[in-house]
Structures are given as structure tokens and as C-alpha cells.
Short mmCIF file of C-alpha atoms in Angstrom, two decimals:
data_model
loop_
_atom_site.label_atom_id
_atom_site.label_comp_id
_atom_site.label_asym_id
_atom_site.label_seq_id
_atom_site.Cartn_x
_atom_site.Cartn_y
_atom_site.Cartn_z
CA MET C 1 0.04 0.40 -0.06
CA LYS C 2 2.78 1.72 1.04
CA ARG C 3 4.62 1.84 -2.42
CA ASN C 4 1.50 2.33 -3.71
CA LEU C 5 0.87 5.62 -2.47
CA GLN C 6 4.29 6.63 -3.44
CA ARG C 7 4.80 5.56 -6.55
CA SER C 8 0.75 7.58 -6.98
CA MET C 9 2.78 10.63 -5.38
CA TYR C 10 5.40 10.31 -8.33
CA LEU C 11 2.77 10.19 -10.92
CA LEU C 12 1.40 13.34 -10.26
CA LEU C 13 4.87 15.60 -9.14
CA MET C 14 5.58 13.87 -12.47
CA LEU C 15 2.46 15.52 -14.43
CA LEU C 16 2.96 18.95 -12.96
CA ILE C 17 6.42 18.90 -13.09
CA LEU C 18 5.19 18.34 -16.71
CA LEU C 19 2.31 21.08 -17.11
CA THR C 20 4.16 23.40 -15.62
CA ALA C 21 6.78 22.96 -18.80
CA CYS C 22 3.58 23.22 -21.62
CA SER C 23 2.12 26.04 -19.92
CA GLU C 24 5.81 28.21 -20.05
CA SER C 25 6.17 26.97 -23.90
CA THR C 26 3.55 27.93 -24.60
CA LYS C 27 4.35 31.55 -22.64
CA GLU C 28 6.92 31.80 -24.84
CA GLU C 29 5.40 30.65 -27.62
CA SER C 30 3.21 32.69 -27.10
CA SER C 31 5.21 35.99 -25.65
CA GLU C 32 7.31 35.47 -29.33
CA ASN C 33 4.04 35.11 -31.95
CA ASN C 34 2.82 38.31 -29.87
CA VAL C 35 6.18 39.67 -31.31
CA LYS C 36 6.07 38.18 -34.42
CA GLU C 37 2.74 39.45 -34.82
CA MET C 38 2.39 42.35 -34.23
CA THR C 39 1.77 44.73 -37.07
CA GLU C 40 2.84 48.20 -38.48
CA GLU C 41 -0.51 49.65 -36.49
CA ASP C 42 0.62 47.86 -33.65
CA LYS C 43 3.95 49.68 -33.83
CA GLN C 44 3.05 52.59 -33.30
CA GLY C 45 3.22 54.96 -30.69
CA GLY C 46 4.60 55.83 -27.28
CA THR C 47 7.14 57.64 -26.22
CA LEU C 48 10.83 56.73 -24.92
CA ILE C 49 13.42 57.80 -23.13
CA TYR C 50 16.94 58.06 -23.89
CA GLY C 51 18.98 58.46 -20.63
CA ARG C 52 22.34 60.07 -21.10
CA GLY C 53 25.22 61.76 -19.01
CA ALA C 54 25.43 65.53 -20.15
CA ASP C 55 23.18 67.68 -22.26
CA SER C 56 23.67 68.98 -26.38
CA VAL C 57 25.94 71.99 -26.87
CA GLY C 58 23.45 73.06 -29.68
CA LEU C 59 21.51 71.92 -32.13
CA ASP C 60 22.37 73.33 -35.50
CA PRO C 61 24.61 70.28 -36.81
CA ILE C 62 26.60 72.37 -39.46
CA ASN C 63 27.87 74.23 -35.98
CA VAL C 64 28.21 70.85 -33.85
CA THR C 65 30.95 68.55 -33.34
CA ASP C 66 30.31 66.37 -30.09
CA GLY C 67 28.41 63.15 -30.14
CA GLU C 68 25.26 64.56 -26.95
CA SER C 69 24.33 66.82 -30.11
CA ILE C 70 24.53 64.85 -32.94
CA ARG C 71 22.79 62.04 -31.44
CA ILE C 72 19.75 64.47 -31.54
CA THR C 73 20.14 66.66 -35.11
CA HIS C 74 20.60 63.23 -36.12
CA ASN C 75 17.00 62.00 -36.01
CA VAL C 76 15.69 66.14 -36.56
CA PHE C 77 18.34 66.22 -40.65
CA GLU C 78 18.82 64.59 -43.36
CA THR C 79 21.83 64.15 -45.43
CA LEU C 80 21.98 63.68 -49.20
CA LEU C 81 23.95 60.00 -48.27
CA GLU C 82 24.29 57.96 -44.94
CA TYR C 83 26.12 55.46 -43.83
CA ASP C 84 23.74 52.24 -42.70
CA ASP C 85 24.99 50.31 -39.57
CA ASN C 86 28.24 48.39 -41.81
CA LEU C 87 29.47 51.56 -42.77
CA GLU C 88 28.31 51.45 -46.74
CA LEU C 89 26.82 54.56 -48.71
CA GLN C 90 23.44 54.88 -48.47
CA PRO C 91 21.19 57.17 -50.51
CA LYS C 92 19.25 59.47 -48.22
CA LEU C 93 18.08 62.44 -49.94
CA ALA C 94 19.58 62.08 -52.76
CA THR C 95 18.01 58.72 -55.01
CA GLU C 96 20.84 58.52 -57.68
CA TYR C 97 24.42 60.44 -57.86
CA SER C 98 27.32 60.45 -61.15
CA SER C 99 30.37 61.83 -61.79
CA SER C 100 31.75 63.51 -65.11
CA GLU C 101 35.02 60.75 -66.08
CA ASP C 102 37.32 63.62 -64.94
CA GLY C 103 35.56 63.22 -60.92
CA LEU C 104 34.86 66.81 -60.95
CA THR C 105 31.13 66.76 -61.78
CA TRP C 106 29.08 65.65 -59.45
CA THR C 107 25.03 64.92 -60.65
CA PHE C 108 22.63 63.88 -57.95
CA GLN C 109 19.50 63.44 -58.30
CA LEU C 110 16.58 64.29 -55.14
CA ARG C 111 14.60 62.54 -53.54
CA GLU C 112 10.71 64.47 -54.61
CA GLY C 113 7.91 64.74 -52.02
CA VAL C 114 9.80 65.63 -49.18
CA LYS C 115 8.75 68.19 -47.01
CA PHE C 116 10.62 70.13 -43.72
CA HIS C 117 9.60 70.00 -40.71
CA ASP C 118 7.86 73.73 -41.05
CA GLY C 119 5.82 72.25 -44.43
CA THR C 120 8.08 74.36 -46.65
CA ASP C 121 9.32 71.78 -50.03
CA PHE C 122 12.62 70.18 -50.10
CA ASN C 123 14.27 70.69 -53.21
CA ALA C 124 17.58 71.87 -55.40
CA GLU C 125 17.21 75.50 -55.05
CA ALA C 126 17.06 74.33 -50.21
CA VAL C 127 20.22 72.08 -50.92
CA VAL C 128 21.93 75.25 -51.82
CA PHE C 129 20.82 77.30 -49.59
CA ASN C 130 22.53 75.07 -46.99
CA PHE C 131 25.73 75.75 -49.25
CA GLU C 132 26.23 78.43 -49.37
CA ARG C 133 25.10 79.29 -46.17
CA TRP C 134 28.39 76.96 -45.31
CA MET C 135 30.34 78.14 -47.67
CA ASP C 136 30.33 81.65 -48.09
CA PRO C 137 31.70 83.97 -45.16
CA GLU C 138 29.88 86.83 -46.99
CA ASN C 139 26.20 84.82 -46.82
CA PRO C 140 24.22 86.57 -44.41
CA TYR C 141 23.50 83.44 -42.36
CA HIS C 142 26.74 82.78 -42.73
CA GLN C 143 26.73 82.17 -38.19
CA GLY C 144 29.17 80.65 -36.44
CA ASP C 145 32.03 78.64 -36.57
CA PHE C 146 31.09 75.71 -38.81
CA PRO C 147 34.53 74.10 -37.56
CA TYR C 148 33.48 70.22 -39.80
CA TYR C 149 33.40 73.01 -42.54
CA PRO C 150 36.20 74.48 -43.79
CA PHE C 151 39.16 71.38 -42.35
CA LEU C 152 36.77 69.03 -44.44
CA TYR C 153 36.56 71.47 -47.91
CA GLY C 154 39.72 73.44 -47.64
CA GLY C 155 38.80 76.99 -46.27
CA PHE C 156 35.73 79.19 -46.87
CA LYS C 157 34.24 80.46 -50.96
CA GLY C 158 37.10 82.48 -51.84
CA ASP C 159 40.31 81.30 -49.91
CA GLU C 160 42.16 79.85 -51.59
CA ASN C 161 42.23 76.06 -51.40
CA HIS C 162 38.92 75.89 -51.05
CA LEU C 163 37.55 72.26 -52.51
CA ILE C 164 34.54 73.34 -54.27
CA GLU C 165 33.48 75.55 -58.26
CA HIS C 166 30.20 75.75 -57.62
CA VAL C 167 27.15 74.37 -55.68
CA LYS C 168 23.20 74.87 -58.58
CA ALA C 169 20.54 73.72 -59.16
CA THR C 170 19.94 71.99 -63.03
CA GLY C 171 16.31 71.08 -62.12
CA ASP C 172 14.42 71.58 -59.14
CA TYR C 173 14.69 67.78 -58.42
CA GLU C 174 18.27 67.62 -59.48
CA LEU C 175 21.32 69.07 -57.77
CA GLU C 176 25.25 70.17 -59.67
CA ILE C 177 28.26 69.86 -57.45
CA LYS C 178 31.30 71.08 -59.19
CA LEU C 179 34.26 70.28 -57.72
CA LYS C 180 38.65 71.92 -58.06
CA ARG C 181 39.99 69.03 -57.73
CA LYS C 182 39.42 65.04 -57.41
CA THR C 183 38.74 64.51 -53.64
CA ALA C 184 38.47 60.80 -52.60
CA PRO C 185 36.17 61.16 -49.69
CA PHE C 186 34.03 63.70 -50.44
CA LEU C 187 30.55 60.92 -50.85
CA SER C 188 31.91 60.20 -47.58
CA TYR C 189 31.82 63.90 -46.66
CA LEU C 190 27.95 64.52 -47.64
CA ALA C 191 26.75 61.16 -45.42
CA ILE C 192 27.99 63.15 -42.48
CA SER C 193 25.49 64.20 -39.68
CA MET C 194 26.84 68.08 -39.88
CA PHE C 195 25.83 68.43 -42.83
CA GLY C 196 22.48 68.25 -42.67
CA ILE C 197 20.28 69.60 -44.84
CA ALA C 198 17.83 73.09 -43.05
CA SER C 199 14.48 74.17 -44.17
CA PRO C 200 15.65 77.90 -45.75
CA ALA C 201 12.40 78.92 -44.41
CA ALA C 202 14.22 78.86 -40.50
CA ILE C 203 17.32 79.67 -40.83
CA GLU C 204 15.55 82.78 -42.66
CA GLN C 205 13.25 83.04 -39.55
CA TYR C 206 15.66 82.06 -36.82
CA GLY C 207 19.41 83.63 -37.90
CA GLU C 208 21.76 82.55 -35.86
CA GLU C 209 19.01 80.66 -33.44
CA LEU C 210 19.06 78.11 -35.56
CA TYR C 211 20.97 75.83 -32.80
CA GLU C 212 17.54 75.72 -30.73
CA HIS C 213 14.88 76.09 -33.43
CA PRO C 214 16.29 72.98 -35.40
CA VAL C 215 14.60 72.38 -38.26
CA GLY C 216 14.47 69.69 -41.05
CA THR C 217 12.74 66.97 -42.61
CA GLY C 218 14.17 63.34 -40.61
CA PRO C 219 11.84 61.45 -38.65
CA PHE C 220 11.52 64.01 -35.70
CA GLN C 221 10.86 67.08 -35.03
CA PHE C 222 11.88 69.21 -32.48
CA GLU C 223 9.63 70.14 -29.26
CA GLU C 224 11.57 71.42 -26.68
CA TRP C 225 14.46 71.85 -24.89
CA SER C 226 15.11 72.29 -21.66
CA ARG C 227 19.28 72.54 -20.29
CA ASN C 228 20.35 70.41 -18.65
CA SER C 229 17.82 67.72 -18.50
CA THR C 230 15.42 67.23 -21.07
CA ILE C 231 14.79 67.01 -25.16
CA THR C 232 12.09 66.70 -26.51
CA LEU C 233 11.31 64.86 -30.31
CA ALA C 234 8.04 64.81 -32.15
CA LYS C 235 7.05 62.62 -34.91
CA ASN C 236 6.79 64.20 -37.66
CA PRO C 237 2.87 63.78 -39.41
CA ASN C 238 5.09 63.87 -42.74
CA TYR C 239 7.64 61.91 -42.68
CA TRP C 240 8.28 60.25 -46.68
CA MET C 241 8.53 57.02 -45.07
CA GLU C 242 5.07 55.58 -44.76
CA GLY C 243 4.58 54.50 -41.83
CA LYS C 244 7.61 55.97 -39.93
CA PRO C 245 8.52 56.58 -37.36
CA TYR C 246 6.45 54.14 -34.93
CA LEU C 247 7.12 56.41 -31.95
CA ASP C 248 5.02 59.69 -31.27
CA LYS C 249 7.66 60.90 -28.68
CA LEU C 250 11.65 60.46 -28.20
CA ILE C 251 12.96 62.40 -25.07
CA TYR C 252 16.51 62.99 -24.81
CA GLN C 253 17.27 62.70 -20.50
CA VAL C 254 19.60 64.00 -19.14
CA ILE C 255 21.72 61.51 -15.61
CA PRO C 256 24.61 62.33 -15.48
CA GLU C 257 26.27 59.69 -13.23
CA ASN C 258 26.18 56.04 -14.39
CA ALA C 259 24.75 54.54 -10.99
CA ALA C 260 21.83 57.15 -11.20
CA ARG C 261 21.29 56.12 -14.95
CA LEU C 262 21.53 52.58 -14.49
CA ASN C 263 19.01 53.03 -11.51
CA ALA C 264 16.71 55.32 -13.46
CA LEU C 265 16.38 51.81 -15.99
CA GLN C 266 15.53 49.46 -13.15
CA THR C 267 13.06 51.26 -11.93
CA GLY C 268 11.32 52.24 -15.38
CA GLU C 269 12.47 55.90 -15.33
CA ILE C 270 13.67 55.39 -19.02
CA ASP C 271 14.23 52.83 -21.41
CA ILE C 272 17.85 53.34 -22.94
CA LEU C 273 20.62 53.97 -20.96
CA ASP C 274 24.06 55.05 -22.56
CA GLY C 275 26.99 55.61 -21.27
CA MET C 276 27.01 53.34 -18.63
CA ASN C 277 29.84 51.57 -16.52
CA ALA C 278 31.50 48.70 -18.01
CA GLY C 279 32.24 46.60 -14.99
CA ASP C 280 27.71 47.36 -14.60
CA THR C 281 27.19 44.75 -16.85
CA ASN C 282 26.74 41.87 -15.48
CA ILE C 283 24.18 43.76 -13.58
CA VAL C 284 22.18 43.80 -16.49
CA GLU C 285 23.01 40.32 -17.99
CA GLU C 286 21.42 38.86 -14.23
CA THR C 287 18.53 41.32 -14.36
CA GLU C 288 14.85 40.23 -15.94
CA GLY C 289 13.48 42.66 -17.89
CA LEU C 290 16.69 44.63 -19.10
CA GLU C 291 19.35 43.68 -22.44
CA LEU C 292 22.60 44.50 -22.84
CA GLN C 293 23.53 46.04 -25.99
CA LYS C 294 27.18 46.59 -27.23
CA ARG C 295 27.58 49.69 -30.29
CA PRO C 296 30.24 48.45 -32.27
CA SER C 297 33.26 49.03 -31.69
CA PHE C 298 34.99 52.62 -33.85
CA ASN C 299 35.91 55.20 -31.42
CA ILE C 300 39.51 56.64 -29.97
CA GLY C 301 40.14 56.94 -26.87
CA TYR C 302 43.84 59.73 -25.99
CA MET C 303 45.29 61.70 -23.91
CA ALA C 304 45.75 65.19 -25.56
CA PHE C 305 49.48 67.47 -24.88
CA ASN C 306 48.80 71.05 -25.39
CA MET C 307 51.98 71.59 -27.69
CA GLU C 308 52.29 74.70 -27.25
CA LYS C 309 53.04 74.67 -23.02
CA GLU C 310 56.15 74.47 -21.67
CA PRO C 311 57.50 71.29 -21.24
CA PHE C 312 54.73 69.74 -23.64
CA ASP C 313 56.88 70.88 -26.82
CA ASP C 314 59.42 68.61 -26.11
CA PRO C 315 59.49 65.27 -27.51
CA LEU C 316 61.43 63.86 -24.62
CA VAL C 317 58.43 64.69 -22.43
CA ARG C 318 55.72 63.28 -24.65
CA LYS C 319 56.91 60.11 -24.86
CA ALA C 320 58.41 59.86 -20.80
CA ILE C 321 55.00 59.97 -20.14
CA SER C 322 53.83 57.74 -23.07
CA MET C 323 55.73 55.25 -20.98
CA ALA C 324 54.90 56.15 -18.12
CA ILE C 325 51.21 55.68 -18.07
CA ASN C 326 49.82 51.93 -18.08
CA LYS C 327 47.23 51.47 -20.21
CA GLU C 328 46.98 48.47 -19.86
CA GLU C 329 46.02 48.46 -16.37
CA ILE C 330 43.45 51.21 -16.88
CA VAL C 331 41.57 49.20 -19.54
CA ASP C 332 41.72 45.71 -17.75
CA ALA C 333 40.89 47.95 -14.99
CA PHE C 334 38.01 50.72 -15.83
CA TYR C 335 36.88 48.67 -18.96
CA ASN C 336 35.76 45.03 -18.35
CA GLY C 337 36.46 43.12 -21.30
CA LEU C 338 35.32 46.01 -23.82
CA ALA C 339 38.09 47.91 -24.50
CA ASP C 340 41.78 46.67 -26.43
CA PRO C 341 44.63 49.18 -25.57
CA ALA C 342 45.14 51.43 -28.44
CA THR C 343 48.90 51.69 -29.86
CA SER C 344 46.98 53.82 -33.78
CA PRO C 345 44.48 57.33 -34.20
CA LEU C 346 42.78 54.89 -36.59
CA PRO C 347 40.62 52.50 -34.82
CA PRO C 348 41.70 48.56 -36.20
CA SER C 349 37.81 48.14 -37.50
CA LEU C 350 39.05 50.86 -39.90
CA TRP C 351 40.98 50.32 -43.14
CA GLY C 352 44.32 52.19 -43.53
CA HIS C 353 44.79 51.40 -39.27
CA ASN C 354 49.06 50.72 -39.36
CA ALA C 355 49.15 47.65 -37.64
CA GLU C 356 52.91 47.43 -36.84
CA LEU C 357 52.84 50.54 -34.98
CA GLU C 358 54.79 49.95 -32.00
CA LYS C 359 53.59 51.05 -29.38
CA TYR C 360 54.79 52.90 -25.89
CA ASP C 361 55.17 50.09 -23.72
CA TYR C 362 54.61 50.94 -19.42
CA ASP C 363 58.31 51.31 -18.54
CA VAL C 364 59.22 53.64 -15.12
CA GLU C 365 62.80 53.30 -15.18
CA GLU C 366 63.19 54.60 -19.08
CA ALA C 367 60.24 56.99 -18.36
CA LYS C 368 63.12 58.74 -15.35
CA LYS C 369 66.09 58.90 -17.85
CA LEU C 370 64.13 60.96 -20.25
CA LEU C 371 62.19 63.15 -18.65
CA ALA C 372 66.09 63.85 -17.17
CA GLU C 373 67.23 64.44 -20.88
CA ALA C 374 64.67 66.85 -20.98
CA GLY C 375 66.40 68.47 -17.81
CA PHE C 376 63.10 67.94 -15.43
CA GLU C 377 65.40 64.69 -13.59
CA ASN C 378 62.82 65.29 -9.97
CA GLY C 379 59.46 66.63 -11.94
CA PHE C 380 57.16 69.91 -12.69
CA GLU C 381 53.75 70.48 -11.68
CA THR C 382 51.25 70.33 -14.40
CA GLU C 383 47.42 70.13 -14.71
CA LEU C 384 45.91 67.34 -16.83
CA TYR C 385 41.59 67.82 -17.73
CA THR C 386 38.73 65.32 -17.87
CA MET C 387 35.32 65.98 -18.83
CA SER C 388 33.16 64.86 -15.63
CA ASN C 389 30.15 62.76 -17.79
CA PRO C 390 31.17 58.90 -19.47
CA ARG C 391 31.66 59.00 -23.02
CA PRO C 392 32.11 56.41 -25.05
CA TYR C 393 35.82 55.83 -25.69
CA LEU C 394 36.72 56.65 -20.97
CA PRO C 395 33.72 55.01 -19.84
CA GLU C 396 35.01 55.96 -16.37
CA PRO C 397 37.00 59.53 -17.43
CA MET C 398 37.83 60.34 -13.20
CA LYS C 399 39.07 57.64 -12.30
CA ILE C 400 40.56 56.97 -15.94
CA ALA C 401 42.20 60.07 -15.19
CA GLU C 402 42.61 59.57 -11.56
CA ALA C 403 44.78 56.64 -12.21
CA ILE C 404 47.26 58.59 -14.50
CA GLN C 405 48.07 61.30 -12.20
CA SER C 406 48.98 58.70 -9.75
CA ASP C 407 51.27 56.67 -12.97
CA LEU C 408 52.70 59.80 -13.53
CA ALA C 409 53.49 60.49 -9.88
CA GLU C 410 55.85 57.56 -10.18
CA ILE C 411 57.97 60.27 -12.28
CA GLY C 412 58.10 63.29 -11.05
CA ILE C 413 55.25 64.86 -12.43
CA THR C 414 52.02 66.43 -10.09
CA ALA C 415 49.45 66.32 -11.69
CA GLU C 416 45.80 68.19 -10.98
CA ILE C 417 43.07 67.14 -11.95
CA VAL C 418 40.27 69.97 -13.30
CA SER C 419 37.18 68.64 -14.84
CA MET C 420 33.57 70.99 -16.06
CA GLU C 421 30.70 69.72 -16.93
CA TRP C 422 30.64 69.28 -21.17
CA ALA C 423 29.92 71.76 -23.39
CA THR C 424 32.08 74.00 -20.82
CA TYR C 425 35.12 71.64 -21.62
CA LEU C 426 35.33 71.42 -24.97
CA GLU C 427 35.20 75.28 -24.86
CA ASP C 428 38.61 75.24 -23.04
CA THR C 429 39.77 72.90 -24.32
CA LYS C 430 39.46 74.04 -28.52
CA ASN C 431 40.84 76.96 -26.83
CA GLY C 432 43.76 75.92 -25.21
CA LYS C 433 43.35 76.47 -21.65
CA HIS C 434 44.89 72.76 -20.89
CA SER C 435 47.62 71.43 -21.19
CA MET C 436 47.01 68.08 -20.94
CA ALA C 437 43.16 66.20 -21.64
CA MET C 438 41.36 63.31 -21.95
CA TYR C 439 40.02 62.95 -25.02
CA GLY C 440 38.21 61.26 -27.73
CA TRP C 441 36.48 60.66 -30.84
CA THR C 442 33.81 58.22 -32.79
CA GLY C 443 34.09 58.76 -36.69
CA VAL C 444 31.60 60.08 -38.42
CA MET C 445 32.27 58.49 -41.42
CA ALA C 446 34.77 55.27 -42.40
CA ASP C 447 37.40 57.02 -44.35
CA PRO C 448 40.54 57.60 -42.23
CA ASP C 449 40.76 61.04 -43.84
CA ASN C 450 37.69 61.58 -40.44
CA PHE C 451 39.71 60.09 -37.68
CA LEU C 452 43.14 62.35 -39.38
CA TYR C 453 42.66 65.27 -40.37
CA PRO C 454 39.82 66.79 -37.90
CA ASN C 455 41.83 66.12 -34.37
CA LEU C 456 45.48 66.25 -35.82
CA SER C 457 45.66 68.44 -39.01
CA LYS C 458 48.44 71.75 -39.39
CA THR C 459 44.92 73.24 -40.60
CA ASN C 460 43.10 72.92 -37.55
CA ALA C 461 44.33 73.35 -35.25
CA GLU C 462 44.55 77.31 -35.28
CA VAL C 463 41.78 78.62 -31.85
CA PRO C 464 39.00 77.10 -31.47
CA ALA C 465 40.50 73.90 -32.55
CA GLN C 466 39.69 70.30 -32.61
CA ASN C 467 43.02 68.90 -32.40
CA ILE C 468 43.65 70.26 -29.14
CA ALA C 469 46.85 68.87 -29.12
CA PHE C 470 48.68 71.91 -31.14
CA TYR C 471 49.57 69.50 -33.63
CA LYS C 472 51.02 71.38 -36.37
CA SER C 473 53.62 69.14 -38.33
CA ASP C 474 54.02 70.09 -41.67
CA GLU C 475 54.86 66.45 -43.52
CA PHE C 476 51.96 65.01 -40.92
CA THR C 477 50.10 67.52 -42.29
CA SER C 478 50.81 66.63 -46.21
CA LEU C 479 50.20 63.35 -46.27
CA ILE C 480 47.54 62.66 -44.82
CA THR C 481 45.78 65.68 -47.77
CA GLU C 482 48.09 63.65 -50.28
CA ALA C 483 45.35 61.04 -48.78
CA ARG C 484 43.04 63.14 -49.65
CA GLU C 485 43.91 64.23 -53.30
CA THR C 486 44.41 60.53 -54.49
CA ILE C 487 41.67 58.50 -55.34
CA ASP C 488 43.87 54.97 -55.15
CA GLN C 489 42.96 53.54 -52.06
CA ASP C 490 46.40 51.29 -52.15
CA LYS C 491 47.99 53.89 -51.89
CA ARG C 492 45.76 55.83 -50.04
CA THR C 493 46.74 53.11 -47.85
CA GLU C 494 50.07 53.73 -47.77
CA LEU C 495 49.85 57.23 -47.07
CA TYR C 496 48.08 57.01 -43.72
CA LYS C 497 50.33 54.46 -42.75
CA GLU C 498 53.90 56.63 -43.29
CA ALA C 499 51.57 59.88 -42.01
CA GLN C 500 50.50 56.84 -38.75
CA GLN C 501 54.31 56.23 -37.76
CA LEU C 502 54.57 59.96 -37.85
CA PHE C 503 52.42 60.10 -35.16
CA GLN C 504 54.27 57.37 -33.33
CA GLU C 505 57.65 59.07 -33.50
CA ASP C 506 56.24 63.08 -32.12
CA ALA C 507 53.20 61.17 -29.59
CA PRO C 508 51.30 64.33 -29.87
CA TRP C 509 49.13 62.09 -27.63
CA VAL C 510 48.83 59.47 -25.54
CA MET C 511 47.54 56.66 -26.77
CA LEU C 512 44.85 55.00 -24.52
CA ALA C 513 42.07 52.78 -26.19
CA TYR C 514 39.74 51.11 -28.88
CA THR C 515 36.43 49.97 -26.91
CA THR C 516 33.06 48.71 -27.45
CA PRO C 517 30.86 50.61 -25.62
CA PRO C 518 27.70 48.81 -23.56
CA LEU C 519 24.21 50.18 -23.37
CA ALA C 520 20.93 48.31 -21.61
CA GLN C 521 17.83 48.45 -22.54
CA SER C 522 14.31 47.37 -21.55
CA ASP C 523 13.51 44.43 -23.23
CA TYR C 524 10.10 46.00 -24.25
CA VAL C 525 12.08 48.32 -26.37
CA GLU C 526 12.60 46.57 -30.25
CA GLY C 527 14.73 47.77 -33.73
CA TYR C 528 16.84 49.71 -31.53
CA LYS C 529 20.81 48.86 -33.21
CA PRO C 530 22.94 50.84 -31.65
CA HIS C 531 24.90 52.72 -34.63
CA PRO C 532 28.85 52.57 -34.62
CA MET C 533 28.67 56.56 -35.47
CA SER C 534 26.45 56.94 -32.09
CA ASN C 535 23.95 58.75 -34.26
CA ASP C 536 21.41 56.49 -33.64
CA LEU C 537 18.66 56.85 -36.26
CA MET C 538 15.08 56.11 -34.33
CA THR C 539 13.04 55.17 -36.70
CA ASP C 540 12.49 51.73 -37.13
CA VAL C 541 12.41 52.19 -33.17
CA TYR C 542 9.03 50.74 -31.49
CA LEU C 543 7.95 50.25 -27.83
CA SER C 544 6.36 46.18 -27.36
CA ASN C 545 4.65 46.81 -24.17
CA GLN C 546 1.25 48.90 -25.18
#
């Protein structure tokens, strides 16, 4: 009897396990089917809150270079061409293009039926209006620094090396751009977020205040900006892609502290988290309802010397500091396996990267010898600038700066850390107030020109400078200029490798890391795919929990 009772209990237990398993399986299948069976209508609506570490500097694309501004403007404005997730050029506001046999005259067919957010028409004349604003200092709407234009196009209209002969409309939806010389990455220039096409009517209305009143043709239109808090974008109801975007609203929320931002994701206050401590990736992976994302690596993190200030005008000092900083230990301590020590100003994922560069190994004794040779046997005092907010290439900038500070103390250099909020940091470093500064770069086009020319050319070392090392090597600038004007990619690669070797010898930067930035999201966020260039387009994103 007892044995029969045990047998009955066993069979009942197995039946319960089987029923539970079937129930869970049914739930999973039902959940999967719910996602799969969502119609285009089901995907419509909702508000997504994107948590980030710092505010945008401005929203006029031609006047910004920082990633926090670009991630907004890329959803408001559109360019003639764009880079897809595989870094391949694709049509956007231009649907087709062709060039003359000499490679100087380019003809573009433009997308018809597109409206700016203010209801005015996008056409060839609108593109011409934008180019005239960008390139002509005499244009009444040429207001601001326009930092990207001169180092891509060789200056402005009237300058000896200005690349463009003319930009003109040859039809309502046909555009002609004539160059003065062959330029290999020219088409890539047209895909850079800084060259988003703005409404001519809005430019005329707002003038230099356009940075607070952006009007483009993108999937989202500007609604409101509460400084250092939120930027709200609303769905463009007249977007040329039928049925897109799905979201009604997109809010970019500033939460400076990484830990606070992660807590906001866990409590449902935000839906996507950008910029997190690498060590917190395990928390995300172990938390039900959250998903870890990884942005494909397309960046460099570095510390720049101000070569116009003593003693950083001495290459022996720069090399000594490069040897004194333990890059491998920094990567191990602060990147949680999501970075590699860097050697070159080009990331390994980009063609032209010189993998044969001899790196500056960590060697305290050799660093001391070089400092003594430079006349600083007892070291010196200096400042180390760092930003207060996380960046893709510097997830914990203050802690990394403190590690560098500790390493420098080993060779007698006392470095006071100076930290400030993002917009002020960019302003001060571009004006050369720093002695050494933590910095980095995420590419905005898949060409070596984009990493080397903005950040290291002599052309871009005048205040306000993107080249915050104030590295003014004629030879280096000559090499990357020749590469820009060479069509053959094999030849360009050799020129870039030669330029990287010269960079290594001159040591204007301490190379720190190439990173794979982690992000996190709630599991009901669908269609979000982090872009290598950090300019995530939110057109296809929807919420499955509505």
C-alpha cells in the first residue's frame, strides 16, 4: 500500500512538472508570437526615454561636433547620403548620383515629395541655400564657427584651397556640385551628420538662433529643450517613409551619474541607457527585463598634450609620459573586457589602420631617463583636464584620470585634475586652456580622413581648434592631404600608414583605448540597433509593451 501511494505521488509530481513545462512553453511561444505578429499599426505610438550622461551643445548640425548634439540632430535633419549599420554609403535625400569622367562634376537626383517640418518643400534650391550658407563667409546666415566645413572643403569660399567650384540646381530635383580637384572621400562628406539639410525658411527666421530651433526633414521634429535636463522630439507626421517613425515622442534625458542612470533604467524611468560603467554589464545581464547592447567599436580614446605649452613642446617629455602610463592596467581596470589598448589614431576596424606601429610600453625607469634628459630630473607640476560625464571612449573619466595621475606621480610629475561639464570642457580645450586633456573621437564617416584630418592636421590647429594637441606638423598634414586627393585606395593606405608612423614618433597624444561601448535597454524596446558612429536613427524603434 505504501509503495502504491509513493508511486501515485511520484506520478502526480511528474504530471505537475510536465504541465508546468507545457505552460511555460506556451507562455514563451505566446510571447514570441505576440512580437512576431505585431502589425505596423500595433507598433505605432508611445514615448521612449533615452538616458544619457550630458546635454547637447547645440542643435544646428553645421555648428556642432560633439556626439551628444549629433545624436539629436541626426534624427531631426537628413543628409544627401548616409552610412548604414555596416558603414556602407546609402541614398537618403539624394536617390542617385553620378560623376563626370574627370571626377570633378557630380550630379545628384534628389528625393521628391519631401517636406521640411515647417511645411516648406525640400528641393535642389534648398540644398544650394544650405551650401551657400556653409561655404560663403559673406552670406548673411553664415553665423558660427562651422568647424567641419573648412577642414573638409579646404577653407571657405574665396580661400585659395577651397574645394568647391560651384553648387547649383540644374532642375527642381537635380543638383550639380563641381569640385576644383579630385577628392577621394567627397561622397562620404555628404553623409556626415553636420551636413544635415535645414529648412531655408527656418534659417531665415531664426538666424543664429537656429541651434535652439532646428527644422529639418527627419523622422522626428523638435518640440522642446530644457537645458541640462531633457530634449523632446515628436513624430514627424509627414515623414516621407510611409508609416515611420513608430514612436510618438522621443525624450533624451540627462542623468550625469552612471549609477543613477542605471538605477533609472531598473526602475523604469528611462527605456535606454547610454554610457555605463563597464563593470555594470553583469548587473544588466542578470536583471530580468533588461538587455545588454554593445555598440560596434569605431572610436579612439586618448590624452592630448597641448604642444604650445612648456614642457609639452618637448618630444622627450611627451614620450616619457607615454611610457609612464600603464595603458593595459587602465583598460583592465575600467573597461571590463570591452576595450583594447590603443596604439594608432585610427581604430583597427577602419581600413588604413597601421597594425605594425611600435607602441610605447609601460616602462617607468625609461620614462625617468627621458624626463632627466629633457631637464626635468625632479619632475614638474601641471594640470590634467577631464570631462565630468562618461564618453563612449572614456566610461569613467574621473577614475581614469586619477589612475593617470597616480602613474605620473611615479616619475615625479604632479598633475592636478581639473574637471568640468561637457560644453565648457569642449570650449576650454578648443581654446587651448589645458596642458593635458582627456579626449576621444567616434568616427562620423568610414574613412581615415575623418579621424586624422579633424584631430591632427595643422589646418585645424588654430583656435578654436579640434586639434587640441595643437600638433602642427607640416609633413604629417602634407601626407594626409595627399591621401585625401588620391583616388587609389592602396596608395591612400600607404600614405596613411606613413602618417601614423610619423604621429607615433612625434607623440602628440597618449593613446589609451579602442572601446566597444556597452548600452542597456528594457526588453520591450524593439528595433533599436546601436550605430558604430553613435548617431542612432530611431525611425524603426517601437515599444512592444503598449
